[in-house]
C-alpha cells in the first residue's frame, strides 16, 4: 500500500489554499440568473415601454425573468399587503416574477448595502427622501428623468418630488407621503383648562400652555412655583427629534426662524443669530421649562402620547391609524405646529421606489416602479389608512370624514393640492449621517441644558461645513 | 495525519471566518469602500485620516478611561467574590450559581435592566440616594457620570473571572496554609504571602483577558446611550461600528480595527513582559530545581 507522508506544514498549506479558494468563491458576486427577458410590451398595451437606459444589456426574448426588490417591512399584515401587490403585478406581467426581501426598518439600510456589496443588487429598492442625496451622490442610482420623459409622465404628479432630486435629476418616485403635525389629547387639555392649540398659535403661546399641561406627582404644573421637575407624571408634548434629519426637526426649527444650509449645501447656517435663537428655544423648551420629557424619563413601553404620558406629540397622518388600531379611548385632534419668526412651516416627506444603476433588468424594474406608483395601486395603498398617497391627485381621497377629524384635510390634503401654503421636504445633504454624528456630539449638552447654543455652534458649523464640502462621485 | 483531519473542521472555520476576514480587512484598510460603490485604493490615506480624526481621540480616551478603571475594579471584586465563594458554608453551590448568573444573562437584557436602574427620574439608584438625603444624579444622561456609571455596571458581570479565581484558589495546596498557621501567620499574612503569589498566574490571565474585553466594550453603550451624552460613552468599537454600518465607510472602519488590534497587542506584550516581575509559576520553579 502506498502511503504518502503528510507533513504538518504541507497539510496546513493545503488547508489554507483550499479555505482561501472557498472564501474567494463565497465572496464572489452571485452568479447571474438565467438570461433575462424583458416583458414584451404587448403584455400590457396601455403601458408605454420604458426607455432602455445606457446600462441595460440586450436580452433575448422568450424566457421569464425574476426581479428582486428590497423593502423595509416586518409586520406580517404589511408583508401580506405587499405580497398581494406582487401577485397583481405578476398577473399583469406573467413573464416577470418578483422576489422580495423584507427587512425590519432598523436593519434595512445595513442589509440593503450589505446585499449590494455582496453583488446581489436589488432591481427596485425603497429609499426615504432624506437618503436620496447620499445615494445619488455615490452614483449608484439610476436617474429616472429619461424614463419619465419617454413615458410622458409629469414628475409633478408626485408629491414631494423635490425631495427625490439630486443636482436637478430625479432618483426616485414617491409612493406615499407624511406631513408633520402637532397631535394633541383633547381630554388632557380640557382637564387642565388649557385652550386647544390652533394653527394661529405662536411658540410663546404654546410654551405657556405647555407649562400648564406638565404636571408633577402632587398635581402641580410647570407654571407653579413649587413644581417638582423630578417627579413629572405628565408632559405637554413629546420632544421632536433633536438631530437635523427629517421634517420633525425641520418644522420646529424653521418656524422658529432657524436655517440649516445654504441652497447649494456648501455651508451650514446654524451660526446665524436667528438660528442660535431657534435652537436655544428648542433646548430651553425641554431642559429649562421641562415641558417635554428628558431622555429616559419615560420608561413605559410604547409611544408616550398614545399611552397617555404626554398631552401632545409630533406625528403624521398614520397617528390616527395607530390610535384607532390600539383602540385608544381619549379624544384627539391635530393642528399645524406653532408659528414663530419663520412663520407657519408645513413640512413633510415620502419614501419612494428607486432603481439601482447595477440592476440587471432596468426596463422591468421601471415597469414595476410604474406599476407600484400607478393610480390603481396607490388607491389600494391609501385604502389601508396606514399610508398616504404618493400621487398628488389621489391625496384628497385620503380624507375620510368618518375616520379622521376635520383638521385632517387642512393638514394632510390642502398643503399637497395647491390650497394655501404648500408642504416642503426637509433639507437632506449627502453627508447627513455624519452630520448627525457631529451634531449630536456638540448638541447633546445643549439639549441637556448644560451648555448654551452660542458656545458650541461655531465649532459645530466648521465641522458640518467640512462634511458638506467633501467631494462626491457626482 | 488523522489528527489533522479531526481538527480540520475548526481549522477550516478559522481560516474562513477569522483569518480570511482578517486578511481581507488588511486590504480593505488601504481602500476607500462605501459598500455600494467599488473600492478604490487610497494607500495609507485611512490611517492618515485616522490620526487627525477628533472622534478617534475621543473614543480612545473614553475606552482607556473605562479600561483602566473597570479592569482593576473588576479584578478586585471578582477576587473578593471568589474568596467568599470558596468558604465552606451551607448552600455554597447556590451562591456560586447566583453570582455566576449575570454572566449568562443576555447583554442586551442586562443593558435595558441597568438603564431602568439608573433612570434619572424613576430609577432605583436615585431612589436609594434620596433615601439618604443625597441629590439625584443624571447617571447615563450626565456627561460627567456616564462613564463611571458604565464602570459600575461592568461589575455586575464578574461571574467568569470569579469562577477562574475560584478554580485558582482551590488549586492552592492546603499544606501551605497549614505550615503558615504553625508559623503563626494571621489571615492577612497568609493572603499576602500565599494566596496572592499562588494566584498570580490566574490574576495575570484575568488581567489580560479583562483588558482585551474592555478595549472592545460596545453593547451597553450601543443600547443605552448610543455614544452620548456629548460623546461621553463613544467607545472605540462603537465608533468603529458607526463608520462601518452607519456611514458605510468599510475601509476606514477596517483601519480603525487594525489600530485597535495593534493597541491590544502592545498592551498584551507589555503585560507579558511585566508579568516576569510579578507572576509566580510554581511549575517553572519545580522545573528549574529538578
XYZ file of C-alpha atoms in Angstrom:
764
model
C 0.000 0.000 0.000
C 1.294 3.374 -0.960
C 1.438 5.751 1.936
C 2.182 9.378 1.355
C 3.726 11.188 4.297
C 1.853 14.373 5.048
C 3.895 16.927 6.908
C 2.168 19.398 9.179
C 3.433 22.244 7.009
C 2.056 20.691 3.829
C -1.273 19.915 5.461
C -1.689 23.448 6.773
C -0.608 24.952 3.458
C -3.131 22.794 1.619
C -5.837 23.652 4.080
C -5.121 27.361 3.789
C -5.194 27.254 -0.005
C -8.458 25.280 -0.041
C -10.084 27.531 2.528
C -8.840 30.585 0.684
C -10.401 29.322 -2.517
C -13.633 28.647 -0.696
C -13.503 32.138 0.755
C -12.935 33.685 -2.641
C -15.792 31.659 -4.030
C -18.027 32.755 -1.183
C -17.097 36.412 -1.599
C -17.539 36.482 -5.358
C -20.616 38.250 -6.666
C -23.551 35.944 -7.024
C -23.888 34.300 -10.374
C -26.302 35.983 -12.709
C -29.708 34.434 -13.160
C -30.572 32.794 -16.436
C -30.529 35.215 -19.321
C -33.158 37.838 -18.637
C -36.073 38.564 -20.861
C -37.913 41.826 -20.912
C -41.650 41.639 -20.571
C -42.990 42.117 -24.066
C -44.662 45.467 -24.490
C -47.670 43.637 -25.867
C -48.289 42.189 -22.438
C -49.869 45.416 -21.420
C -50.509 47.616 -24.388
C -51.685 50.515 -22.256
C -48.213 50.870 -20.703
C -45.722 52.734 -22.793
C -42.402 50.905 -22.963
C -39.774 52.398 -20.719
C -36.703 53.815 -22.387
C -33.788 51.456 -22.269
C -31.098 53.104 -20.123
C -27.488 53.027 -21.268
C -26.571 50.280 -18.796
C -29.269 47.878 -19.943
C -27.912 44.860 -21.778
C -29.715 43.308 -24.715
C -31.825 40.454 -23.543
C -33.223 37.673 -25.682
C -36.958 37.284 -25.608
C -38.880 34.232 -24.565
C -37.893 33.334 -21.007
C -39.144 34.553 -17.669
C -37.090 36.867 -15.506
C -37.102 37.404 -11.775
C -36.929 40.855 -10.244
C -35.554 41.261 -6.760
C -36.887 44.079 -4.616
C -35.853 45.070 -1.160
C -38.356 46.584 1.242
C -38.420 47.617 4.905
C -41.351 45.593 6.211
C -41.566 43.457 9.302
C -45.193 43.116 10.408
C -46.948 40.131 8.881
C -50.086 42.079 7.802
C -47.897 44.629 5.997
C -45.953 41.909 4.213
C -49.223 40.306 3.186
C -50.387 43.577 1.604
C -47.165 43.899 -0.364
C -47.250 40.308 -1.454
C -50.727 40.954 -2.828
C -49.228 43.778 -4.908
C -46.682 41.301 -6.205
C -49.460 38.880 -7.103
C -51.328 41.559 -9.058
C -48.137 42.633 -10.799
C -47.317 39.085 -11.821
C -50.821 38.648 -13.182
C -50.363 41.760 -15.274
C -46.845 40.762 -16.361
C -46.678 36.971 -16.492
C -43.104 36.987 -17.755
C -41.821 38.808 -14.682
C -41.778 37.347 -11.225
C -40.902 39.465 -8.205
C -38.957 38.100 -5.299
C -38.996 40.259 -2.209
C -36.697 40.614 0.745
C -38.484 42.187 3.683
C -36.371 43.610 6.493
C -37.272 45.461 9.698
C -36.796 49.203 9.279
C -33.890 49.381 11.760
C -31.863 46.807 9.829
C -32.959 47.899 6.402
C -30.089 50.218 5.443
C -27.348 47.943 6.738
C -28.794 44.882 4.999
C -29.506 46.724 1.781
C -25.928 47.951 1.494
C -24.575 44.570 2.516
C -26.506 42.641 -0.128
C -25.471 45.204 -2.708
C -21.835 44.854 -1.671
C -22.235 41.103 -1.994
C -23.263 41.538 -5.617
C -26.951 40.733 -5.115
C -28.118 44.125 -6.315
C -31.878 44.541 -5.911
C -33.690 45.748 -9.005
C -36.002 48.029 -7.062
C -35.478 49.458 -3.587
C -37.266 51.714 -1.149
C -35.481 54.979 -0.453
C -36.506 57.619 2.019
C -36.165 61.116 0.610
C -33.608 62.031 3.300
C -31.254 59.433 1.757
C -31.587 60.467 -1.877
C -28.595 62.839 -1.866
C -26.450 60.278 -0.052
C -27.210 57.512 -2.546
C -27.359 59.591 -5.705
C -24.069 61.337 -4.913
C -22.382 57.926 -4.905
C -23.511 57.415 -8.479
C -25.201 54.109 -7.730
C -28.759 55.106 -8.578
C -30.407 55.428 -11.964
C -31.804 58.877 -12.826
C -35.439 58.456 -13.753
C -35.866 61.631 -15.834
C -35.332 59.968 -19.255
C -37.805 57.237 -18.355
C -40.383 59.754 -17.182
C -39.912 61.780 -20.351
C -40.275 58.766 -22.626
C -43.443 57.705 -20.878
C -44.641 61.315 -20.780
C -45.133 61.166 -17.041
C -45.139 64.559 -15.365
C -42.981 64.281 -12.221
C -45.081 66.971 -10.605
C -47.891 64.455 -10.403
C -45.940 63.117 -7.432
C -45.866 64.759 -4.018
C -42.533 65.852 -2.539
C -40.789 65.136 -5.832
C -38.294 67.894 -4.924
C -37.102 65.667 -2.102
C -36.192 62.974 -4.627
C -33.966 65.224 -6.712
C -30.222 65.468 -6.592
C -28.496 68.077 -8.732
C -31.664 68.531 -10.736
C -32.221 64.860 -11.556
C -34.948 62.628 -10.143
C -33.779 59.439 -8.392
C -36.997 58.009 -7.024
C -40.772 58.119 -7.316
C -42.686 58.766 -4.086
C -45.059 56.018 -3.105
C -46.537 57.716 -0.029
C -46.362 60.940 1.948
C -46.346 62.198 5.515
C -46.823 65.758 6.772
C -45.754 66.649 10.272
C -48.487 67.851 12.595
C -48.982 68.554 16.279
C -51.291 65.883 17.656
C -52.950 66.561 20.990
C -55.035 64.829 23.625
C -58.229 66.876 23.957
C -59.128 65.287 27.305
C -55.836 66.354 28.875
C -56.174 69.898 27.556
C -59.722 70.182 28.852
C -58.848 68.692 32.227
C -56.054 71.237 32.607
C -58.364 74.058 31.480
C -55.977 74.948 28.668
C -57.266 76.235 25.304
C -56.795 73.746 22.489
C -53.937 74.523 20.110
C -54.789 76.215 16.830
C -52.913 76.901 13.637
C -52.618 80.579 14.643
C -50.873 79.739 17.917
C -47.333 81.095 18.403
C -44.475 79.231 20.036
C -44.622 81.553 23.031
C -48.317 80.839 23.490
C -47.691 77.140 23.098
C -44.957 77.240 25.750
C -47.326 78.910 28.227
C -49.985 76.269 27.550
C -47.368 73.543 27.741
C -46.346 74.635 31.237
C -49.919 74.174 32.432
C -50.091 70.748 30.830
C -46.930 69.496 32.521
C -47.863 68.069 35.913
C -45.896 66.554 38.805
C -46.966 63.778 41.174
C -48.600 66.313 43.538
C -50.675 67.825 40.759
C -48.563 70.988 40.484
C -47.932 72.312 36.984
C -44.714 73.631 35.472
C -46.268 77.094 35.758
C -46.440 76.760 39.579
C -43.509 77.932 41.728
C -43.384 74.720 43.798
C -43.451 72.398 40.785
C -41.173 69.364 41.236
C -39.376 68.705 37.936
C -38.010 65.421 39.299
C -41.463 63.897 39.692
C -43.258 64.716 36.490
C -46.113 62.381 35.631
C -47.462 64.157 32.562
C -45.672 66.251 29.939
C -47.149 68.697 27.457
C -45.550 67.246 24.374
C -43.122 64.560 23.289
C -39.905 66.245 22.161
C -39.342 66.142 18.438
C -36.093 64.702 17.235
C -33.046 66.678 18.279
C -30.955 65.806 15.254
C -31.350 67.558 11.918
C -32.826 64.663 9.938
C -36.312 64.809 8.536
C -39.321 67.036 8.834
C -39.877 66.651 12.591
C -36.845 68.766 13.389
C -37.211 70.980 10.349
C -40.816 72.052 11.034
C -40.000 73.213 14.525
C -36.616 74.755 13.799
C -37.589 76.604 10.630
C -40.791 78.007 12.097
C -38.696 79.457 14.899
C -36.590 81.197 12.251
C -33.658 78.753 12.107
C -31.657 77.986 8.970
C -29.614 74.859 8.319
C -27.759 75.077 4.987
C -27.388 77.361 2.015
C -29.140 76.377 -1.220
C -26.071 74.594 -2.621
C -25.491 72.583 0.580
C -21.988 74.014 0.837
C -22.298 75.975 4.069
C -24.069 75.413 7.328
C -26.027 78.400 8.656
C -26.573 77.453 12.268
C -24.224 80.188 13.474
C -26.587 82.921 12.309
C -28.287 84.795 15.172
C -31.803 83.629 14.280
C -30.602 80.006 14.102
C -28.934 80.255 17.509
C -32.095 81.754 18.968
C -34.249 78.977 17.460
C -32.020 76.214 18.793
C -31.859 77.807 22.238
C -35.665 77.985 22.362
C -35.861 74.294 21.471
C -33.305 73.390 24.138
C -34.992 75.505 26.815
C -38.359 74.048 25.948
C -37.221 70.737 27.360
C -34.225 71.319 29.605
C -35.288 74.596 31.254
C -39.076 74.500 31.249
C -39.255 70.688 31.392
C -42.472 70.579 29.374
C -41.130 67.734 27.212
C -39.635 64.571 28.737
C -35.859 64.423 29.149
C -34.131 61.374 27.623
C -35.028 58.251 29.566
C -37.706 59.967 31.634
C -40.470 57.712 30.354
C -39.819 54.061 30.996
C -43.144 52.628 29.944
C -43.051 50.883 26.595
C -44.962 52.416 23.711
C -45.406 55.827 22.223
C -45.670 58.347 25.123
C -48.579 60.189 23.505
C -50.566 57.106 22.673
C -50.089 55.605 26.143
C -51.204 58.874 27.758
C -47.920 60.184 29.187
C -47.803 63.321 27.057
C -50.601 65.652 26.005
C -49.175 66.129 22.541
C -46.733 64.757 20.035
C -45.309 65.173 16.608
C -46.987 62.810 14.190
C -48.216 62.411 10.650
C -51.423 61.020 9.165
C -50.781 57.476 10.421
C -51.130 58.602 14.056
C -54.918 58.332 13.586
C -54.468 54.806 12.257
C -52.421 53.720 15.274
C -54.744 55.401 17.783
C -57.684 53.585 16.243
C -55.917 50.267 15.897
C -54.881 50.451 19.545
C -58.471 51.419 20.483
C -57.355 54.463 22.479
C -60.314 55.950 24.275
C -59.220 59.578 24.698
C -60.355 62.292 22.288
C -57.696 63.618 19.960
C -57.140 66.076 17.182
C -54.261 67.622 15.281
C -53.145 71.003 14.032
C -50.079 72.637 12.493
C -47.009 73.300 14.537
C -46.990 76.786 16.113
C -45.692 79.842 14.265
C -42.529 81.678 15.102
C -40.205 84.124 13.402
C -40.122 81.767 10.436
C -43.914 81.854 10.136
C -46.054 78.792 9.617
C -43.984 75.889 8.317
C -45.545 72.821 6.762
C -43.031 70.095 6.168
C -43.330 66.511 5.128
C -41.664 63.802 3.180
C -42.060 60.476 1.487
C -40.486 57.150 0.775
C -40.321 56.044 -2.800
C -39.106 53.468 -5.249
C -35.701 53.801 -6.802
C -33.694 51.730 -9.256
C -30.031 50.925 -8.598
C -27.714 51.556 -11.516
C -26.442 47.991 -11.396
C -29.814 46.348 -11.837
C -29.754 43.563 -14.408
C -33.257 44.371 -15.613
C -33.638 48.133 -15.815
C -36.663 48.006 -18.133
C -38.552 45.596 -15.931
C -37.537 47.474 -12.773
C -39.053 50.597 -14.311
C -42.242 48.703 -15.170
C -42.507 47.548 -11.546
C -41.834 51.088 -10.291
C -44.526 52.484 -12.550
C -46.933 49.749 -11.520
C -46.451 50.431 -7.809
C -46.855 54.184 -8.230
C -49.781 53.851 -10.610
C -53.169 55.260 -9.702
C -54.751 51.845 -9.399
C -52.202 50.513 -6.897
C -51.946 53.776 -4.998
C -55.692 53.668 -4.385
C -55.225 50.275 -2.766
C -52.369 51.658 -0.658
C -54.364 54.572 0.724
C -57.406 52.392 1.372
C -55.407 50.841 4.221
C -55.429 54.243 6.038
C -51.932 53.398 7.213
C -50.263 55.127 4.262
C -50.957 58.247 2.277
C -50.608 58.638 -1.463
C -47.525 59.496 -3.478
C -49.761 60.728 -6.287
C -50.965 64.264 -5.858
C -54.362 63.716 -7.470
C -55.195 60.908 -5.051
C -54.335 62.882 -1.917
C -57.928 64.168 -1.485
C -59.091 60.557 -1.341
C -57.049 60.028 1.823
C -59.521 62.061 3.834
C -62.355 60.037 5.326
C -64.675 62.233 7.441
C -65.810 59.222 9.432
C -62.272 58.177 10.266
C -60.356 61.458 10.520
C -61.001 64.705 12.358
C -61.939 67.760 10.234
C -58.426 69.213 10.583
C -57.078 66.308 8.548
C -57.969 67.998 5.264
C -56.252 71.254 6.262
C -53.052 69.444 7.292
C -52.692 66.422 5.032
C -54.605 67.347 1.881
C -54.533 71.099 1.233
C -50.728 71.531 1.523
C -50.260 68.981 -1.277
C -53.063 70.049 -3.568
C -52.343 73.726 -4.097
C -54.658 75.050 -1.390
C -52.898 77.556 0.877
C -49.218 77.235 1.786
C -47.627 74.090 0.343
C -45.602 71.462 2.177
C -41.844 71.186 1.708
C -39.386 68.366 2.407
C -36.595 68.847 4.951
C -33.125 69.628 3.577
C -31.077 66.432 3.480
C -27.491 66.730 2.237
C -25.390 63.767 1.126
C -23.347 63.683 4.340
C -26.395 63.734 6.623
C -25.445 60.592 8.584
C -22.074 62.043 9.523
C -23.559 65.471 10.134
C -25.852 63.812 12.658
C -22.827 62.433 14.489
C -21.041 65.775 14.846
C -24.369 67.431 15.613
C -25.230 65.047 18.435
C -21.722 65.268 19.773
C -21.884 69.056 20.082
C -25.570 69.475 20.848
C -26.134 66.776 23.485
C -25.014 69.057 26.353
C -27.245 71.785 24.928
C -30.325 69.552 24.922
C -29.459 68.558 28.494
C -29.320 72.227 29.477
C -25.662 72.144 30.456
C -24.308 74.397 27.707
C -25.688 77.312 25.715
C -26.118 77.022 21.949
C -23.863 80.010 21.293
C -20.983 78.181 22.999
C -20.948 75.212 20.630
C -22.305 76.498 17.380
C -19.188 77.895 15.735
C -17.133 74.767 16.092
C -20.115 72.678 15.002
C -20.628 74.816 11.908
C -16.956 74.357 10.953
C -17.287 70.588 11.232
C -20.508 70.496 9.230
C -19.014 72.762 6.536
C -16.149 70.314 6.191
C -18.591 67.441 5.655
C -20.714 69.449 3.220
C -17.684 70.333 1.137
C -16.320 66.804 0.941
C -16.076 65.698 -2.689
C -18.743 63.352 -4.005
C -18.630 60.986 -7.007
C -21.211 63.020 -8.893
C -2.469 12.653 9.597
C -5.779 11.688 11.243
C -5.087 14.283 13.890
C -5.149 16.996 11.257
C -8.281 15.559 9.719
C -10.011 15.626 13.089
C -9.111 19.237 13.761
C -9.767 20.340 10.202
C -13.398 21.463 10.862
C -12.078 24.015 13.300
C -9.148 24.928 11.066
C -11.369 25.426 8.029
C -13.715 27.541 10.129
C -10.803 29.546 11.476
C -9.347 30.209 8.046
C -12.735 31.021 6.512
C -14.306 33.064 9.253
C -11.390 34.521 11.211
C -8.093 34.532 9.334
C -9.720 35.182 5.950
C -11.726 38.221 7.053
C -8.680 39.484 8.955
C -6.564 39.357 5.823
C -9.381 40.922 3.824
C -9.649 43.732 6.352
C -5.918 44.497 5.967
C -6.508 45.001 2.260
C -9.693 46.956 2.928
C -7.895 49.260 5.343
C -5.961 50.522 2.323
C -9.134 51.153 0.369
C -11.965 53.590 0.381
C -15.033 51.380 0.185
C -18.568 52.523 0.792
C -20.061 49.068 0.186
C -22.313 50.026 -2.697
C -19.528 51.549 -4.797
C -16.387 49.712 -5.925
C -13.416 50.095 -3.567
C -10.615 52.469 -4.544
C -7.047 52.172 -3.351
C -6.034 55.031 -1.038
C -2.821 53.605 0.403
C -2.308 54.819 3.944
C -4.928 57.527 3.496
C -7.315 55.963 6.004
C -4.560 55.792 8.621
C -3.546 59.401 7.984
C -7.168 60.484 8.332
C -7.458 58.474 11.497
C -4.602 60.404 13.090
C -6.479 63.674 12.584
C -9.949 62.385 13.462
C -11.157 64.001 16.697
C -13.599 61.149 17.307
C -10.744 58.667 17.312
C -9.088 60.647 20.122
C -12.374 60.970 21.996
C -13.230 57.283 21.646
C -9.712 56.189 22.569
C -9.791 58.368 25.665
C -13.205 57.015 26.655
C -12.086 53.435 26.108
C -8.832 53.897 28.018
C -10.705 55.584 30.886
C -13.146 52.693 31.005
C -10.435 50.043 30.739
C -8.037 51.405 33.338
C -10.746 51.905 35.919
C -13.029 48.969 35.230
C -10.385 46.239 34.892
C -8.734 46.697 38.326
C -12.114 47.146 39.984
C -13.421 44.108 38.185
C -10.435 42.017 39.275
C -10.691 43.095 42.906
C -14.430 42.440 43.152
C -14.156 39.120 41.317
C -11.347 38.047 43.661
C -13.336 39.056 46.744
C -16.355 37.193 45.395
C -14.210 34.124 44.675
C -12.791 34.159 48.211
C -16.322 34.362 49.599
C -17.465 31.571 47.294
C -14.534 29.446 48.474
C -15.849 29.247 52.027
C -17.169 26.012 53.419
C -20.698 27.123 54.220
C -24.111 25.611 53.518
C -25.704 26.217 50.139
C -22.393 27.471 48.730
C -23.115 25.949 45.319
C -26.320 28.009 45.137
C -24.425 31.187 45.990
C -21.887 30.384 43.287
C -24.664 29.883 40.761
C -26.271 33.132 41.848
C -23.060 35.099 41.360
C -22.387 33.468 38.022
C -25.906 34.025 36.706
C -25.337 37.564 35.343
C -22.611 36.167 33.082
C -25.154 34.106 31.199
C -27.752 36.878 31.045
C -28.000 38.284 27.507
C -26.057 41.544 27.278
C -28.977 43.430 25.742
C -31.349 42.386 28.536
C -28.777 43.442 31.159
C -28.281 46.777 29.414
C -32.008 47.502 29.454
C -32.255 46.479 33.083
C -29.436 48.837 34.087
C -30.934 51.662 32.079
C -34.026 51.317 34.302
C -31.972 51.120 37.499
C -30.078 54.309 36.593
C -33.015 56.196 35.159
C -32.644 59.765 36.499
C -36.359 60.196 37.222
C -37.617 56.784 38.263
C -34.509 54.691 38.762
C -33.709 52.643 41.816
C -30.266 54.248 42.149
C -31.667 57.738 42.661
C -34.365 56.413 44.991
C -31.611 54.986 47.222
C -29.621 58.237 47.098
C -32.683 60.248 48.034
C -33.414 57.889 50.932
C -30.131 59.099 52.420
C -30.874 62.727 51.617
C -28.429 62.794 48.703
C -29.208 64.598 45.455
C -30.444 62.610 42.453
C -27.921 62.066 39.643
C -28.196 62.002 35.876
C -26.176 58.754 35.594
C -26.108 57.686 31.945
C -27.515 61.038 30.878
C -24.879 63.142 32.606
C -21.687 63.545 30.516
C -19.572 63.573 33.707
C -21.169 60.447 35.179
C -21.922 58.329 32.125
C -18.544 56.547 32.009
C -18.332 55.886 35.769
C -21.874 54.502 35.571
C -20.808 52.067 32.855
C -17.844 51.048 35.020
C -20.203 50.431 37.924
C -22.455 48.355 35.694
C -19.499 46.307 34.421
C -19.036 44.932 37.954
C -22.326 43.098 37.576
C -20.677 40.761 35.139
C -17.932 39.311 37.302
C -19.028 35.673 37.116
C -16.480 34.387 34.587
C -13.479 35.951 36.313
C -14.822 34.770 39.669
C -15.042 31.153 38.514
C -11.462 31.243 37.228
C -10.280 32.769 40.530
C -12.232 30.116 42.395
C -10.513 27.350 40.443
C -7.168 29.018 41.193
C -7.961 29.285 44.906
C -8.925 25.632 45.076
C -5.655 24.678 43.423
C -3.580 26.173 46.239
C -2.396 23.286 48.443
C -3.792 23.341 51.987
C -0.386 22.338 53.256
C 0.924 25.842 52.586
C -1.751 27.390 54.806
C -1.216 24.742 57.468
C 2.516 25.451 57.519
C 1.851 29.180 57.750
C -0.586 28.648 60.616
C 2.067 26.671 62.505
C 4.420 29.620 61.947
C 1.796 31.905 63.498
C 0.722 33.716 60.319
C -2.531 35.638 60.550
C -5.226 35.813 57.813
C -3.680 38.798 56.074
C -0.172 37.304 56.084
C -1.494 34.094 54.565
C -3.393 36.027 51.926
C -0.468 38.275 51.064
C 2.275 35.663 51.134
C 0.473 32.541 49.934
C -2.839 33.269 48.223
C -1.724 36.189 46.087
C 1.556 34.700 44.818
C -0.028 31.321 44.148
C -2.913 33.013 42.422
C -0.752 35.376 40.380
C -0.942 33.354 37.115
C -4.731 33.432 37.391
C -4.720 37.151 38.183
C -2.478 37.649 35.173
C -4.815 35.656 32.931
C -7.869 37.597 34.104
C -5.970 40.867 33.708
C -5.006 40.133 30.105
C -8.476 38.910 29.179
C -10.105 41.791 31.051
C -8.067 44.416 29.211
C -8.761 42.794 25.850
C -12.502 42.663 26.581
C -12.602 46.209 27.952
C -10.992 47.651 24.854
C -13.869 46.113 22.932
C -16.652 47.491 25.138
C -19.702 48.077 22.943
C -23.105 46.592 23.792
C -24.103 48.750 26.764
C -23.077 51.988 25.094
C -24.856 50.988 21.895
C -28.087 50.069 23.681
C -28.288 52.609 26.479
C -26.569 55.798 25.354
C -25.567 55.319 21.716
C -22.299 57.055 22.499
C -23.828 60.078 24.217
C -24.326 62.288 26.012
C -21.848 64.561 24.277
C -19.723 61.564 23.222
C -19.054 60.660 26.866
C -19.634 56.985 26.063
C -18.418 56.945 22.495
C -16.153 53.929 22.937
C -13.737 52.926 20.219
C -15.665 49.896 18.925
C -18.885 51.897 18.855
C -17.158 54.475 16.679
C -15.813 51.682 14.507
C -19.334 50.262 14.211
C -20.736 53.639 13.230
C -18.181 54.003 10.468
C -18.842 50.506 9.187
C -22.611 50.255 9.479
C -23.968 53.784 9.668
C -21.591 55.743 7.451
C -20.712 52.626 5.403
C -17.025 53.504 5.315
C -15.708 49.972 5.419
C -12.127 50.879 4.527
C -11.883 53.407 7.314
C -13.572 51.017 9.746
C -11.021 48.331 8.821
C -8.192 50.777 9.509
C -9.779 51.541 12.887
C -9.993 47.808 13.601
C -6.317 47.276 12.866
C -5.292 50.176 15.055
C -7.318 48.625 17.873
C -5.671 45.289 17.208
C -2.229 46.891 17.463
C -3.138 48.712 20.674
C -4.374 45.495 22.265
C -1.310 43.638 21.007
C 1.058 46.224 22.511
C -0.763 46.126 25.835
C -0.718 42.342 25.876
C 3.001 42.162 25.041
C 3.705 44.776 27.694
C 1.825 42.731 30.245
C 3.654 39.582 29.232
C 6.929 41.400 29.761
C 5.902 42.864 33.101
C 4.500 39.511 34.172
C 8.029 38.192 34.645
C 8.362 40.537 37.609
C 5.234 39.598 39.500
C 3.739 36.342 38.247
C 4.856 33.277 40.141
C 4.714 29.953 38.303
C 5.246 27.157 40.754
C 5.747 24.668 37.914
C 8.603 26.671 36.429
C 10.452 26.685 39.744
C 9.979 22.957 40.074
C 11.363 22.507 36.563
C 14.307 24.759 37.362
C 15.040 22.995 40.630
C 14.958 19.493 39.201
